[in-house]
Amino acid sequence: MKNRIFALLLVICLLSTSAAAAGVGSDVSLSALARAEFADAVVTADGKVLACDTWNKVIWDLSGETPSLYAGRIGVSDLSGEPMGRYFDASDRLRAFFLEPTAIVPFLDGYAVTDASANVVRYVTKTSVRTLGGSGKEGEKNGVGASVRFSHPTGLAVDENGTLYIADTGNGCIRTMTKKGRVSTLYSGLSEPTGLCWQGGALFVAETGKNRVIRLTEGKFEVVAGRTVAAEEPGVYYGGFVNGPAEKAEFDHPQGVAVTEDGTVYVADTLNNAIRMVKNGRVYTVAHSEDMLSAPVKPCGLTVSSNKVLASCRGIVMTLDAPSAKFTDVKSGDWFAPYAGEAALRRLVLGTTESTFSPAVLTNRAQFAVMLGRLQSQCDGSMVIDGDAALADIADDTWYTAAARWAVDKGIILGINGSFEPSGSLTREQAAVMLWRYAEMTGLNVNDLDDIDLASSFSDSAQVSGWAQEAMRWAVGKGILTGADGALTPLAQIDRAQTAAILLRFMDVYGL
């Protein structure tokens, strides 16, 4: 399975010039897009893609071959090169100004837009821009129109009845606005709520300050995913980058959330430069920028259109292909079918092509090192998988170099007579030993093995090498390694299907 970004709705022209002023009737300077920072986007009923740009402080129409301004004007740049914004309504939507357009959703006959720094919610129609609610002054006050006070409103969502939901971020609450403009507080006491999504009768919220996603259903609060880790300073929480069970997963200041019709939750994990997915109680990484040079960089807003996910990031709005782990060479009745699909989805054992898993192909030592590195990244995405192991046959700049050096440095793989032997075969007992050492390295309990007797269960237990005895007892005792027909076959070479199985069993045993 490959996670693909299959369409770039906007390709940035990487020019060195600063953003130019663009007024009514003028051509849009592509240099303005070189510093675009998209906070949110929406697909309109007629197929337009409208995106909020917090750098240029305008709303773009990205539907055509060339992006065009949909609302707002790009102001004169300040000394840093950033266009200056204003809070200014206008009867011509191209003559209005924004301070920080952050989220956009269909509302009434136009679009509601949060102007975060102006502390208001704006209304963009086919012709004009006006204020829906907010006095422009910070505070927390319900009411109608200018009597309302917001504090840095960000995310927006609309339910099937036309009620508008507003993330009043600075006030730590969720507000609602009726079609008549009356604002009420739905839920308070949150830590920097930002992105919102209404789906299936519930409001999903990216609670940025506590690094999690929550769900509000009829006033009831529920954590969907994300572990909150308090810092020493009151009200401050540490972010992390951990996949796995939803209650143990960690995010770093997520700012966007979107939910598809089948209930799959996507999260814009902003400071991790990643798009994450919550499915069947587990968090996966769908897309990740490790070098800040490829998308997604600082993803903020997410929206669903035709069950596809649009992510608004620095420089681009991109459409994500839904992860798939279906292979033509894996049948539903195969014993390894559930392992192959899930190992691919967790990005532990990838397909050999987009459509094939190659279950019977043998796993070599370099491949297993890479898989263990991926396992570690799933458990702690902040760990650097690399090292300076000085084994002569670990070549520089190969697909396995970083993982091999990391595995040797951590004592997971000891080498054979001073060599790594990357293409060397891997036996079942060798794989068990490496996984056992990995468990020890990460502080997992591998010692409760007193009642495990290999000889009483397997006819070929005498074939287990002396140096592998303890690890094999651990692997068998934990149910990570199983035999067939009363045989353990410790010296048999391990294939990709078996590799996927032992890695997933290991994760399940330890709740990873």
PDB file of N, CA and C in Angstrom, residues 22 24 50-53 56-61 68-74 88 90 92-98 101 104 111 113 122-130:
ATOM      1  N   ALA A  22      -2.279  43.546  -5.019  1.00  0.00           N
ATOM      2  CA  ALA A  22      -3.200  43.218  -6.098  1.00  0.00           C
ATOM      3  C   ALA A  22      -4.531  43.876  -5.816  1.00  0.00           C
ATOM      4  N   VAL A  24      -8.426  45.573  -7.398  1.00  0.00           N
ATOM      5  CA  VAL A  24      -9.524  45.157  -8.249  1.00  0.00           C
ATOM      6  C   VAL A  24      -9.141  45.313  -9.704  1.00  0.00           C
ATOM      7  N   LEU A  50     -12.310  26.994  -2.800  1.00  0.00           N
ATOM      8  CA  LEU A  50     -12.002  28.279  -2.190  1.00  0.00           C
ATOM      9  C   LEU A  50     -11.113  28.051  -0.988  1.00  0.00           C
ATOM     10  N   ALA A  51     -10.037  28.817  -0.876  1.00  0.00           N
ATOM     11  CA  ALA A  51      -9.043  28.590   0.174  1.00  0.00           C
ATOM     12  C   ALA A  51      -8.680  29.886   0.876  1.00  0.00           C
ATOM     13  N   CYS A  52      -8.614  29.821   2.216  1.00  0.00           N
ATOM     14  CA  CYS A  52      -8.193  30.958   3.036  1.00  0.00           C
ATOM     15  C   CYS A  52      -6.675  31.010   3.097  1.00  0.00           C
ATOM     16  N   ASP A  53      -6.115  32.158   2.790  1.00  0.00           N
ATOM     17  CA  ASP A  53      -4.667  32.359   2.786  1.00  0.00           C
ATOM     18  C   ASP A  53      -4.339  33.374   3.877  1.00  0.00           C
ATOM     19  N   ASN A  56      -1.325  36.167   2.710  1.00  0.00           N
ATOM     20  CA  ASN A  56      -1.765  37.265   1.847  1.00  0.00           C
ATOM     21  C   ASN A  56      -3.079  37.884   2.301  1.00  0.00           C
ATOM     22  N   LYS A  57      -3.770  37.178   3.226  1.00  0.00           N
ATOM     23  CA  LYS A  57      -4.987  37.693   3.852  1.00  0.00           C
ATOM     24  C   LYS A  57      -6.113  37.888   2.840  1.00  0.00           C
ATOM     25  N   VAL A  58      -6.291  36.851   2.037  1.00  0.00           N
ATOM     26  CA  VAL A  58      -7.343  36.849   1.027  1.00  0.00           C
ATOM     27  C   VAL A  58      -7.919  35.442   0.919  1.00  0.00           C
ATOM     28  N   ILE A  59      -8.946  35.308   0.096  1.00  0.00           N
ATOM     29  CA  ILE A  59      -9.520  34.012  -0.226  1.00  0.00           C
ATOM     30  C   ILE A  59      -9.329  33.784  -1.717  1.00  0.00           C
ATOM     31  N   TRP A  60      -8.703  32.650  -2.050  1.00  0.00           N
ATOM     32  CA  TRP A  60      -8.403  32.310  -3.434  1.00  0.00           C
ATOM     33  C   TRP A  60      -9.450  31.347  -3.997  1.00  0.00           C
ATOM     34  N   ASP A  61      -9.658  31.460  -5.304  1.00  0.00           N
ATOM     35  CA  ASP A  61     -10.372  30.437  -6.058  1.00  0.00           C
ATOM     36  C   ASP A  61      -9.308  29.645  -6.804  1.00  0.00           C
ATOM     37  N   SER A  68      -7.157  32.611  -8.820  1.00  0.00           N
ATOM     38  CA  SER A  68      -7.692  33.966  -8.905  1.00  0.00           C
ATOM     39  C   SER A  68      -8.236  34.373  -7.546  1.00  0.00           C
ATOM     40  N   LEU A  69      -8.279  35.661  -7.295  1.00  0.00           N
ATOM     41  CA  LEU A  69      -8.821  36.151  -6.037  1.00  0.00           C
ATOM     42  C   LEU A  69     -10.332  35.981  -6.040  1.00  0.00           C
ATOM     43  N   TYR A  70     -10.857  35.439  -4.933  1.00  0.00           N
ATOM     44  CA  TYR A  70     -12.298  35.310  -4.803  1.00  0.00           C
ATOM     45  C   TYR A  70     -12.853  36.399  -3.883  1.00  0.00           C
ATOM     46  N   ALA A  71     -12.113  36.734  -2.842  1.00  0.00           N
ATOM     47  CA  ALA A  71     -12.542  37.790  -1.927  1.00  0.00           C
ATOM     48  C   ALA A  71     -11.327  38.381  -1.236  1.00  0.00           C
ATOM     49  N   GLY A  72     -11.374  39.700  -1.039  1.00  0.00           N
ATOM     50  CA  GLY A  72     -10.292  40.381  -0.350  1.00  0.00           C
ATOM     51  C   GLY A  72      -9.274  40.977  -1.297  1.00  0.00           C
ATOM     52  N   ARG A  73      -8.437  41.820  -0.737  1.00  0.00           N
ATOM     53  CA  ARG A  73      -7.342  42.457  -1.479  1.00  0.00           C
ATOM     54  C   ARG A  73      -6.031  42.199  -0.756  1.00  0.00           C
ATOM     55  N   ILE A  74      -4.973  42.043  -1.524  1.00  0.00           N
ATOM     56  CA  ILE A  74      -3.642  41.889  -0.944  1.00  0.00           C
ATOM     57  C   ILE A  74      -3.098  43.274  -0.640  1.00  0.00           C
ATOM     58  N   PHE A  88     -12.168  45.298   6.956  1.00  0.00           N
ATOM     59  CA  PHE A  88     -12.934  46.258   6.158  1.00  0.00           C
ATOM     60  C   PHE A  88     -13.953  45.510   5.304  1.00  0.00           C
ATOM     61  N   ALA A  90     -17.106  45.392   2.514  1.00  0.00           N
ATOM     62  CA  ALA A  90     -17.342  46.137   1.273  1.00  0.00           C
ATOM     63  C   ALA A  90     -18.467  45.482   0.483  1.00  0.00           C
ATOM     64  N   ASP A  92     -18.425  45.259  -2.668  1.00  0.00           N
ATOM     65  CA  ASP A  92     -17.710  44.503  -3.702  1.00  0.00           C
ATOM     66  C   ASP A  92     -16.723  43.592  -2.973  1.00  0.00           C
ATOM     67  N   ARG A  93     -16.890  42.281  -3.116  1.00  0.00           N
ATOM     68  CA  ARG A  93     -16.067  41.363  -2.319  1.00  0.00           C
ATOM     69  C   ARG A  93     -14.578  41.490  -2.615  1.00  0.00           C
ATOM     70  N   LEU A  94     -14.223  42.025  -3.779  1.00  0.00           N
ATOM     71  CA  LEU A  94     -12.812  42.201  -4.123  1.00  0.00           C
ATOM     72  C   LEU A  94     -12.238  43.505  -3.594  1.00  0.00           C
ATOM     73  N   ARG A  95     -13.084  44.325  -2.956  1.00  0.00           N
ATOM     74  CA  ARG A  95     -12.594  45.558  -2.330  1.00  0.00           C
ATOM     75  C   ARG A  95     -12.501  45.435  -0.807  1.00  0.00           C
ATOM     76  N   ALA A  96     -12.966  44.321  -0.279  1.00  0.00           N
ATOM     77  CA  ALA A  96     -12.878  44.107   1.168  1.00  0.00           C
ATOM     78  C   ALA A  96     -11.453  43.739   1.568  1.00  0.00           C
ATOM     79  N   PHE A  97     -11.172  43.868   2.859  1.00  0.00           N
ATOM     80  CA  PHE A  97      -9.892  43.432   3.416  1.00  0.00           C
ATOM     81  C   PHE A  97     -10.162  42.467   4.571  1.00  0.00           C
ATOM     82  N   PHE A  98      -9.218  41.549   4.766  1.00  0.00           N
ATOM     83  CA  PHE A  98      -9.247  40.641   5.907  1.00  0.00           C
ATOM     84  C   PHE A  98      -7.978  40.841   6.724  1.00  0.00           C
ATOM     85  N   PRO A 101      -7.996  35.573   7.528  1.00  0.00           N
ATOM     86  CA  PRO A 101      -9.050  34.620   7.143  1.00  0.00           C
ATOM     87  C   PRO A 101      -8.585  33.198   7.421  1.00  0.00           C
ATOM     88  N   ILE A 104     -13.408  28.533   6.306  1.00  0.00           N
ATOM     89  CA  ILE A 104     -14.493  28.891   5.401  1.00  0.00           C
ATOM     90  C   ILE A 104     -15.427  27.696   5.231  1.00  0.00           C
ATOM     91  N   TYR A 111     -20.790  32.187   2.156  1.00  0.00           N
ATOM     92  CA  TYR A 111     -19.783  31.471   2.942  1.00  0.00           C
ATOM     93  C   TYR A 111     -19.484  32.239   4.218  1.00  0.00           C
ATOM     94  N   VAL A 113     -16.783  32.975   7.074  1.00  0.00           N
ATOM     95  CA  VAL A 113     -15.318  32.990   7.157  1.00  0.00           C
ATOM     96  C   VAL A 113     -14.919  33.554   8.514  1.00  0.00           C
ATOM     97  N   ARG A 122     -17.049  36.652   9.306  1.00  0.00           N
ATOM     98  CA  ARG A 122     -17.455  37.416   8.126  1.00  0.00           C
ATOM     99  C   ARG A 122     -18.378  36.577   7.247  1.00  0.00           C
ATOM    100  N   TYR A 123     -19.084  37.249   6.350  1.00  0.00           N
ATOM    101  CA  TYR A 123     -20.013  36.590   5.435  1.00  0.00           C
ATOM    102  C   TYR A 123     -19.689  37.041   4.018  1.00  0.00           C
ATOM    103  N   VAL A 124     -19.288  36.092   3.181  1.00  0.00           N
ATOM    104  CA  VAL A 124     -18.913  36.390   1.798  1.00  0.00           C
ATOM    105  C   VAL A 124     -20.022  35.892   0.886  1.00  0.00           C
ATOM    106  N   THR A 125     -20.590  36.787   0.112  1.00  0.00           N
ATOM    107  CA  THR A 125     -21.607  36.420  -0.864  1.00  0.00           C
ATOM    108  C   THR A 125     -21.018  36.524  -2.262  1.00  0.00           C
ATOM    109  N   LYS A 126     -21.872  36.370  -3.271  1.00  0.00           N
ATOM    110  CA  LYS A 126     -21.398  36.495  -4.653  1.00  0.00           C
ATOM    111  C   LYS A 126     -20.937  37.910  -4.952  1.00  0.00           C
ATOM    112  N   THR A 127     -21.396  38.865  -4.149  1.00  0.00           N
ATOM    113  CA  THR A 127     -21.055  40.254  -4.449  1.00  0.00           C
ATOM    114  C   THR A 127     -20.311  40.957  -3.329  1.00  0.00           C
ATOM    115  N   SER A 128     -20.538  40.585  -2.069  1.00  0.00           N
ATOM    116  CA  SER A 128     -20.058  41.428  -0.980  1.00  0.00           C
ATOM    117  C   SER A 128     -19.384  40.648   0.132  1.00  0.00           C
ATOM    118  N   VAL A 129     -18.796  41.412   1.058  1.00  0.00           N
ATOM    119  CA  VAL A 129     -18.271  40.874   2.318  1.00  0.00           C
ATOM    120  C   VAL A 129     -18.811  41.738   3.442  1.00  0.00           C
ATOM    121  N   ARG A 130     -19.466  41.107   4.423  1.00  0.00           N
ATOM    122  CA  ARG A 130     -19.945  41.843   5.586  1.00  0.00           C
ATOM    123  C   ARG A 130     -19.706  41.005   6.843  1.00  0.00           C
TER     124      ARG A 130
END
